[in-house]
PDB file of C-alpha atoms in Angstrom:
ATOM      1  CA  ILE A  10     151.566 -39.056 341.637  1.00 41.00           C
ATOM      2  CA  LEU A  11     153.355 -35.815 342.296  1.00 59.00           C
ATOM      3  CA  ASN A  12     153.334 -34.718 345.921  1.00 83.00           C
ATOM      4  CA  VAL A  13     153.289 -31.187 347.235  1.00 92.00           C
ATOM      5  CA  GLU A  14     153.702 -31.255 350.998  1.00 94.00           C
ATOM      6  CA  GLN A  15     152.887 -28.343 353.256  1.00 96.00           C
ATOM      7  CA  SER A  16     153.754 -27.975 356.923  1.00 95.00           C
ATOM      8  CA  PRO A  17     152.496 -27.396 359.446  1.00 96.00           C
ATOM      9  CA  GLN A  18     148.885 -28.418 358.779  1.00 95.00           C
ATOM     10  CA  SER A  19     147.650 -25.701 361.094  1.00 96.00           C
ATOM     11  CA  LEU A  20     149.056 -22.947 363.237  1.00 96.00           C
ATOM     12  CA  HIS A  21     147.598 -20.779 365.981  1.00 97.00           C
ATOM     13  CA  VAL A  22     149.562 -17.639 366.862  1.00 97.00           C
ATOM     14  CA  GLN A  23     149.006 -14.429 368.777  1.00 97.00           C
ATOM     15  CA  GLU A  24     148.672 -11.054 367.106  1.00 97.00           C
ATOM     16  CA  GLY A  25     152.127  -9.626 366.504  1.00 97.00           C
ATOM     17  CA  ASP A  26     153.866 -13.010 366.222  1.00 97.00           C
ATOM     18  CA  SER A  27     155.889 -13.728 363.112  1.00 96.00           C
ATOM     19  CA  THR A  28     155.411 -17.100 361.503  1.00 96.00           C
ATOM     20  CA  ASN A  29     156.498 -19.171 358.554  1.00 95.00           C
ATOM     21  CA  PHE A  30     155.249 -22.159 356.591  1.00 94.00           C
ATOM     22  CA  THR A  31     156.993 -24.660 354.361  1.00 97.00           C
ATOM     23  CA  CYS A  32     156.070 -26.074 350.957  1.00 97.00           C
ATOM     24  CA  SER A  33     158.061 -29.051 349.635  1.00 96.00           C
ATOM     25  CA  PHE A  34     157.903 -30.258 346.064  1.00 93.00           C
ATOM     26  CA  PRO A  35     159.902 -32.540 343.747  1.00 88.00           C
ATOM     27  CA  SER A  36     162.914 -30.614 342.488  1.00 83.00           C
ATOM     28  CA  SER A  37     163.075 -32.253 339.046  1.00 80.00           C
ATOM     29  CA  ASN A  38     161.386 -30.602 336.043  1.00 77.00           C
ATOM     30  CA  PHE A  39     160.547 -27.476 338.000  1.00 82.00           C
ATOM     31  CA  TYR A  40     158.310 -25.041 336.142  1.00 85.00           C
ATOM     32  CA  ALA A  41     156.634 -22.658 338.628  1.00 91.00           C
ATOM     33  CA  LEU A  42     155.513 -22.432 342.243  1.00 94.00           C
ATOM     34  CA  HIS A  43     152.404 -20.546 343.359  1.00 96.00           C
ATOM     35  CA  TRP A  44     151.179 -19.398 346.769  1.00 97.00           C
ATOM     36  CA  TYR A  45     147.475 -18.683 347.332  1.00 98.00           C
ATOM     37  CA  ARG A  46     145.605 -17.289 350.290  1.00 97.00           C
ATOM     38  CA  TRP A  47     142.160 -18.755 350.982  1.00 96.00           C
ATOM     39  CA  GLU A  48     139.860 -17.077 353.456  1.00 96.00           C
ATOM     40  CA  THR A  49     136.863 -18.921 354.857  1.00 91.00           C
ATOM     41  CA  ALA A  50     133.759 -18.751 352.622  1.00 90.00           C
ATOM     42  CA  LYS A  51     135.765 -17.108 349.837  1.00 93.00           C
ATOM     43  CA  SER A  52     137.806 -18.437 346.928  1.00 94.00           C
ATOM     44  CA  PRO A  53     141.614 -18.734 346.742  1.00 96.00           C
ATOM     45  CA  LYS A  54     143.522 -15.630 345.647  1.00 97.00           C
ATOM     46  CA  ALA A  55     147.088 -15.584 344.380  1.00 97.00           C
ATOM     47  CA  LEU A  56     149.792 -14.184 346.630  1.00 97.00           C
ATOM     48  CA  PHE A  57     152.939 -15.010 344.705  1.00 96.00           C
ATOM     49  CA  VAL A  58     154.084 -16.793 341.565  1.00 95.00           C
ATOM     50  CA  MET A  59     157.747 -17.792 341.523  1.00 94.00           C
ATOM     51  CA  THR A  60     159.710 -19.331 338.701  1.00 91.00           C
ATOM     52  CA  LEU A  61     163.437 -18.869 339.371  1.00 89.00           C
ATOM     53  CA  ASN A  62     165.694 -20.495 341.938  1.00 89.00           C
ATOM     54  CA  GLY A  63     166.469 -17.946 344.629  1.00 91.00           C
ATOM     55  CA  ASP A  64     163.336 -15.893 343.876  1.00 91.00           C
ATOM     56  CA  GLU A  65     162.153 -13.749 346.770  1.00 96.00           C
ATOM     57  CA  LYS A  66     158.778 -12.013 346.629  1.00 96.00           C
ATOM     58  CA  LYS A  67     157.223  -9.579 349.101  1.00 97.00           C
ATOM     59  CA  LYS A  68     153.785  -8.099 349.527  1.00 95.00           C
ATOM     60  CA  GLY A  69     153.416  -5.968 352.646  1.00 95.00           C
ATOM     61  CA  ARG A  70     154.173  -8.139 355.675  1.00 97.00           C
ATOM     62  CA  ILE A  71     154.149 -11.370 353.667  1.00 97.00           C
ATOM     63  CA  SER A  72     157.159 -12.693 351.792  1.00 98.00           C
ATOM     64  CA  ALA A  73     158.200 -15.923 350.111  1.00 98.00           C
ATOM     65  CA  THR A  74     161.425 -17.579 349.038  1.00 97.00           C
ATOM     66  CA  LEU A  75     162.089 -20.362 346.571  1.00 96.00           C
ATOM     67  CA  ASN A  76     164.770 -23.055 346.371  1.00 95.00           C
ATOM     68  CA  THR A  77     164.198 -25.151 343.269  1.00 92.00           C
ATOM     69  CA  LYS A  78     167.391 -27.209 343.661  1.00 92.00           C
ATOM     70  CA  GLU A  79     166.277 -28.685 346.986  1.00 92.00           C
ATOM     71  CA  GLY A  80     162.537 -28.408 346.301  1.00 92.00           C
ATOM     72  CA  TYR A  81     161.142 -26.070 348.936  1.00 94.00           C
ATOM     73  CA  SER A  82     159.542 -22.691 349.383  1.00 97.00           C
ATOM     74  CA  TYR A  83     158.956 -20.719 352.573  1.00 98.00           C
ATOM     75  CA  LEU A  84     156.163 -18.254 353.243  1.00 98.00           C
ATOM     76  CA  TYR A  85     156.796 -15.713 356.017  1.00 97.00           C
ATOM     77  CA  ILE A  86     154.319 -13.461 357.759  1.00 98.00           C
ATOM     78  CA  LYS A  87     155.826 -10.706 359.883  1.00 97.00           C
ATOM     79  CA  GLY A  88     153.770  -9.349 362.780  1.00 97.00           C
ATOM     80  CA  SER A  89     150.668 -11.480 362.168  1.00 97.00           C
ATOM     81  CA  GLN A  90     147.292  -9.745 362.343  1.00 97.00           C
ATOM     82  CA  PRO A  91     143.837 -11.333 362.833  1.00 96.00           C
ATOM     83  CA  GLU A  92     143.029 -10.521 359.196  1.00 96.00           C
ATOM     84  CA  ASP A  93     145.892 -12.837 358.164  1.00 97.00           C
ATOM     85  CA  SER A  94     143.800 -15.777 359.387  1.00 97.00           C
ATOM     86  CA  ALA A  95     143.306 -17.989 356.329  1.00 97.00           C
ATOM     87  CA  THR A  96     144.498 -21.181 354.688  1.00 97.00           C
ATOM     88  CA  TYR A  97     147.689 -20.728 352.682  1.00 97.00           C
ATOM     89  CA  LEU A  98     147.995 -22.998 349.669  1.00 97.00           C
ATOM     90  CA  CYS A  99     151.119 -23.890 347.786  1.00 96.00           C
ATOM     91  CA  ALA A 100     150.850 -25.227 344.225  1.00 95.00           C
ATOM     92  CA  PHE A 101     153.386 -26.670 341.813  1.00 91.00           C
ATOM     93  CA  TYR A 102     153.187 -26.719 338.038  1.00 86.00           C
ATOM     94  CA  ARG A 103     154.062 -30.069 336.540  1.00 75.00           C
ATOM     95  CA  GLN A 104     154.092 -31.406 333.001  1.00 69.00           C
ATOM     96  CA  GLY A 105     150.980 -33.477 332.305  1.00 63.00           C
ATOM     97  CA  ASN A 106     150.766 -36.685 330.251  1.00 65.00           C
ATOM     98  CA  SER A 107     149.468 -34.806 327.242  1.00 69.00           C
ATOM     99  CA  GLY A 108     152.357 -32.324 327.305  1.00 72.00           C
ATOM    100  CA  TYR A 109     150.387 -29.533 328.955  1.00 78.00           C
ATOM    101  CA  SER A 110     151.346 -28.431 332.436  1.00 83.00           C
ATOM    102  CA  THR A 111     148.899 -28.560 335.316  1.00 87.00           C
ATOM    103  CA  LEU A 112     148.838 -27.102 338.797  1.00 90.00           C
ATOM    104  CA  THR A 113     149.000 -29.522 341.743  1.00 91.00           C
ATOM    105  CA  PHE A 114     147.986 -28.096 345.113  1.00 94.00           C
ATOM    106  CA  GLY A 115     149.163 -28.987 348.585  1.00 95.00           C
ATOM    107  CA  LYS A 116     146.613 -29.440 351.354  1.00 95.00           C
ATOM    108  CA  GLY A 117     147.388 -26.057 352.822  1.00 96.00           C
ATOM    109  CA  THR A 118     148.420 -24.560 356.146  1.00 97.00           C
ATOM    110  CA  MET A 119     145.535 -23.149 358.183  1.00 96.00           C
ATOM    111  CA  LEU A 120     146.598 -20.059 360.134  1.00 97.00           C
ATOM    112  CA  LEU A 121     144.579 -18.616 363.000  1.00 97.00           C
ATOM    113  CA  VAL A 122     145.746 -15.332 364.510  1.00 97.00           C
ATOM    114  CA  SER A 123     144.190 -14.428 367.852  1.00 97.00           C
ATOM    115  CA  PRO A 124     143.921 -10.792 368.961  1.00 95.00           C
TER     116      PRO A 124
ATOM    117  CA  ASN B  26     135.120  -7.149 334.954  1.00 78.00           C
ATOM    118  CA  ALA B  27     133.044  -9.843 336.625  1.00 84.00           C
ATOM    119  CA  GLY B  28     136.097 -12.144 336.664  1.00 95.00           C
ATOM    120  CA  VAL B  29     135.187 -15.822 336.978  1.00 97.00           C
ATOM    121  CA  THR B  30     131.535 -16.585 337.643  1.00 97.00           C
ATOM    122  CA  GLN B  31     129.975 -19.906 338.588  1.00 98.00           C
ATOM    123  CA  THR B  32     126.373 -21.020 338.769  1.00 97.00           C
ATOM    124  CA  PRO B  33     124.640 -22.347 340.730  1.00 97.00           C
ATOM    125  CA  LYS B  34     126.091 -21.524 344.168  1.00 96.00           C
ATOM    126  CA  PHE B  35     124.379 -24.496 345.786  1.00 97.00           C
ATOM    127  CA  GLN B  36     122.796 -27.636 344.377  1.00 97.00           C
ATOM    128  CA  VAL B  37     121.289 -30.821 345.794  1.00 97.00           C
ATOM    129  CA  LEU B  38     120.993 -33.812 343.476  1.00 97.00           C
ATOM    130  CA  LYS B  39     119.688 -37.310 343.867  1.00 97.00           C
ATOM    131  CA  THR B  40     121.928 -40.236 342.955  1.00 97.00           C
ATOM    132  CA  GLY B  41     121.760 -40.887 339.230  1.00 97.00           C
ATOM    133  CA  GLN B  42     120.693 -37.382 338.214  1.00 97.00           C
ATOM    134  CA  SER B  43     122.786 -35.376 335.797  1.00 96.00           C
ATOM    135  CA  MET B  44     123.533 -31.679 335.820  1.00 96.00           C
ATOM    136  CA  THR B  45     125.877 -29.046 334.444  1.00 98.00           C
ATOM    137  CA  LEU B  46     127.905 -26.630 336.541  1.00 98.00           C
ATOM    138  CA  GLN B  47     128.433 -23.414 334.650  1.00 98.00           C
ATOM    139  CA  CYS B  48     131.653 -21.397 334.575  1.00 98.00           C
ATOM    140  CA  ALA B  49     132.350 -18.224 332.634  1.00 98.00           C
ATOM    141  CA  GLN B  50     135.173 -15.691 332.572  1.00 97.00           C
ATOM    142  CA  ASP B  51     135.407 -12.285 330.935  1.00 96.00           C
ATOM    143  CA  MET B  52     139.196 -11.846 331.038  1.00 96.00           C
ATOM    144  CA  ASN B  53     139.908 -13.535 327.689  1.00 96.00           C
ATOM    145  CA  HIS B  54     141.911 -16.223 329.449  1.00 96.00           C
ATOM    146  CA  GLU B  55     142.965 -19.250 327.417  1.00 95.00           C
ATOM    147  CA  TYR B  56     143.484 -21.625 330.336  1.00 95.00           C
ATOM    148  CA  MET B  57     140.520 -22.814 332.410  1.00 97.00           C
ATOM    149  CA  SER B  58     140.279 -25.558 335.030  1.00 97.00           C
ATOM    150  CA  TRP B  59     137.828 -27.317 337.291  1.00 98.00           C
ATOM    151  CA  TYR B  60     138.833 -28.397 340.805  1.00 97.00           C
ATOM    152  CA  ARG B  61     137.025 -30.125 343.606  1.00 97.00           C
ATOM    153  CA  GLN B  62     137.664 -29.401 347.262  1.00 95.00           C
ATOM    154  CA  ASP B  63     137.105 -32.157 349.802  1.00 94.00           C
ATOM    155  CA  PRO B  64     137.993 -32.027 353.525  1.00 88.00           C
ATOM    156  CA  GLY B  65     141.604 -33.044 354.103  1.00 85.00           C
ATOM    157  CA  MET B  66     142.259 -33.504 350.383  1.00 87.00           C
ATOM    158  CA  GLY B  67     143.224 -30.097 349.057  1.00 86.00           C
ATOM    159  CA  LEU B  68     142.169 -28.864 345.644  1.00 94.00           C
ATOM    160  CA  ARG B  69     142.196 -31.648 343.043  1.00 95.00           C
ATOM    161  CA  LEU B  70     142.116 -31.038 339.306  1.00 95.00           C
ATOM    162  CA  ILE B  71     139.184 -32.611 337.454  1.00 96.00           C
ATOM    163  CA  HIS B  72     139.550 -31.335 333.887  1.00 96.00           C
ATOM    164  CA  TYR B  73     141.260 -28.425 332.227  1.00 95.00           C
ATOM    165  CA  SER B  74     141.333 -26.613 328.904  1.00 95.00           C
ATOM    166  CA  VAL B  75     144.173 -24.749 327.215  1.00 93.00           C
ATOM    167  CA  GLY B  76     141.907 -23.051 324.697  1.00 93.00           C
ATOM    168  CA  ALA B  77     138.630 -23.368 322.834  1.00 93.00           C
ATOM    169  CA  GLY B  78     138.244 -26.904 321.527  1.00 93.00           C
ATOM    170  CA  ILE B  79     141.092 -28.342 323.634  1.00 93.00           C
ATOM    171  CA  THR B  80     140.414 -30.154 326.898  1.00 94.00           C
ATOM    172  CA  ASP B  81     142.259 -32.753 328.929  1.00 92.00           C
ATOM    173  CA  GLN B  82     141.807 -34.835 332.061  1.00 92.00           C
ATOM    174  CA  GLY B  83     143.208 -33.928 335.427  1.00 91.00           C
ATOM    175  CA  GLU B  84     143.765 -36.055 338.500  1.00 90.00           C
ATOM    176  CA  VAL B  85     140.122 -37.060 339.181  1.00 95.00           C
ATOM    177  CA  PRO B  86     138.163 -36.988 335.876  1.00 96.00           C
ATOM    178  CA  ASN B  87     135.885 -40.024 336.308  1.00 96.00           C
ATOM    179  CA  GLY B  88     132.189 -39.199 336.284  1.00 96.00           C
ATOM    180  CA  TYR B  89     132.704 -35.746 334.775  1.00 97.00           C
ATOM    181  CA  ASN B  90     132.647 -34.400 331.249  1.00 97.00           C
ATOM    182  CA  VAL B  91     133.747 -31.036 329.832  1.00 97.00           C
ATOM    183  CA  SER B  92     133.782 -29.179 326.549  1.00 96.00           C
ATOM    184  CA  ARG B  93     135.074 -25.764 325.549  1.00 97.00           C
ATOM    185  CA  SER B  94     133.316 -24.275 322.558  1.00 96.00           C
ATOM    186  CA  THR B  95     134.143 -20.645 323.400  1.00 96.00           C
ATOM    187  CA  THR B  96     136.999 -18.903 325.216  1.00 96.00           C
ATOM    188  CA  GLU B  97     134.585 -17.591 327.849  1.00 97.00           C
ATOM    189  CA  ASP B  98     132.716 -20.720 328.950  1.00 97.00           C
ATOM    190  CA  PHE B  99     133.832 -24.025 330.446  1.00 98.00           C
ATOM    191  CA  PRO B 100     130.892 -26.082 331.751  1.00 98.00           C
ATOM    192  CA  LEU B 101     131.368 -29.212 333.868  1.00 98.00           C
ATOM    193  CA  ARG B 102     128.845 -32.018 333.400  1.00 98.00           C
ATOM    194  CA  LEU B 103     128.070 -34.659 335.980  1.00 96.00           C
ATOM    195  CA  LEU B 104     126.822 -37.604 333.956  1.00 92.00           C
ATOM    196  CA  SER B 105     125.177 -39.683 336.709  1.00 96.00           C
ATOM    197  CA  ALA B 106     125.648 -38.137 340.140  1.00 96.00           C
ATOM    198  CA  ALA B 107     127.007 -40.275 342.965  1.00 97.00           C
ATOM    199  CA  PRO B 108     127.333 -39.466 346.689  1.00 97.00           C
ATOM    200  CA  SER B 109     131.142 -39.497 346.210  1.00 96.00           C
ATOM    201  CA  GLN B 110     130.721 -36.386 344.062  1.00 97.00           C
ATOM    202  CA  THR B 111     129.473 -34.380 347.032  1.00 97.00           C
ATOM    203  CA  SER B 112     132.038 -31.601 347.160  1.00 97.00           C
ATOM    204  CA  VAL B 113     132.740 -27.933 346.567  1.00 97.00           C
ATOM    205  CA  TYR B 114     133.640 -27.250 342.945  1.00 98.00           C
ATOM    206  CA  PHE B 115     135.848 -24.365 341.857  1.00 98.00           C
ATOM    207  CA  CYS B 116     136.415 -23.101 338.360  1.00 98.00           C
ATOM    208  CA  ALA B 117     139.605 -21.142 337.649  1.00 98.00           C
ATOM    209  CA  SER B 118     141.112 -19.326 334.699  1.00 97.00           C
ATOM    210  CA  SER B 119     144.507 -17.870 333.802  1.00 96.00           C
ATOM    211  CA  ARG B 120     146.276 -16.287 330.851  1.00 94.00           C
ATOM    212  CA  GLY B 121     148.419 -19.383 330.574  1.00 88.00           C
ATOM    213  CA  THR B 122     150.387 -21.855 332.645  1.00 83.00           C
ATOM    214  CA  GLY B 123     153.526 -21.471 334.729  1.00 81.00           C
ATOM    215  CA  ALA B 124     154.061 -17.841 335.637  1.00 85.00           C
ATOM    216  CA  PHE B 125     150.398 -16.848 335.333  1.00 92.00           C
ATOM    217  CA  GLU B 126     148.288 -16.793 338.481  1.00 95.00           C
ATOM    218  CA  GLN B 127     144.925 -18.531 338.499  1.00 96.00           C
ATOM    219  CA  TYR B 128     141.721 -16.609 339.196  1.00 97.00           C
ATOM    220  CA  PHE B 129     139.086 -18.631 340.997  1.00 98.00           C
ATOM    221  CA  GLY B 130     135.325 -18.433 340.860  1.00 97.00           C
ATOM    222  CA  PRO B 131     133.205 -18.353 344.051  1.00 97.00           C
ATOM    223  CA  GLY B 132     132.547 -22.098 344.033  1.00 97.00           C
ATOM    224  CA  THR B 133     129.526 -24.388 343.781  1.00 97.00           C
ATOM    225  CA  ARG B 134     128.579 -26.516 346.782  1.00 97.00           C
ATOM    226  CA  LEU B 135     127.072 -29.782 345.529  1.00 97.00           C
ATOM    227  CA  THR B 136     125.383 -32.398 347.666  1.00 97.00           C
ATOM    228  CA  VAL B 137     124.377 -35.753 346.199  1.00 97.00           C
ATOM    229  CA  THR B 138     121.935 -37.772 348.280  1.00 97.00           C
TER     230      THR B 138
END
């Protein structure tokens, strides 16, 4: 079974704090790495899709980096706001038994930002 | 664009009953998947399809059946519901695998008593 590990499990920060999360994945047969944001009572929405070693993506105050050789990705949030409160999911594409690739999700990092 | 739609939103079943969770997308996506979300477990893949007529099993397929007769629809059938199938079910679609993000439906909360 392929493992995608995310840390920390949860995080509570104050408004204005910057924070970062880690996603670890097996470095062999890398295909793609996804980050999703999941707000309570809603469905997950894609933040970033990364495919190349050294990729850096940015969307507003949120950015992500990718190291496929060592098998990790970081998600950074600069100046956290209460509306950033959500669970952040990392997912790794792996080759399935039938030859098709499938997305395996980590358990997520739950972020709570207090005003 | 409605995106990915799922029905019903909520359902309560008795053990042994069968039902079908509906999923439809209007984005002409080839790739569709079903996941279940359980506390502390993350999203786990049940079944997926890479196009009409082609389906395959994911990580937790037992007790579920799928078919894909059209590009738009990907129903999930529970053959004989068990309490272990109490979960929140999400359908997702994407243009393909790898570099294509997945679009998720709103979810179906299923309780089996």
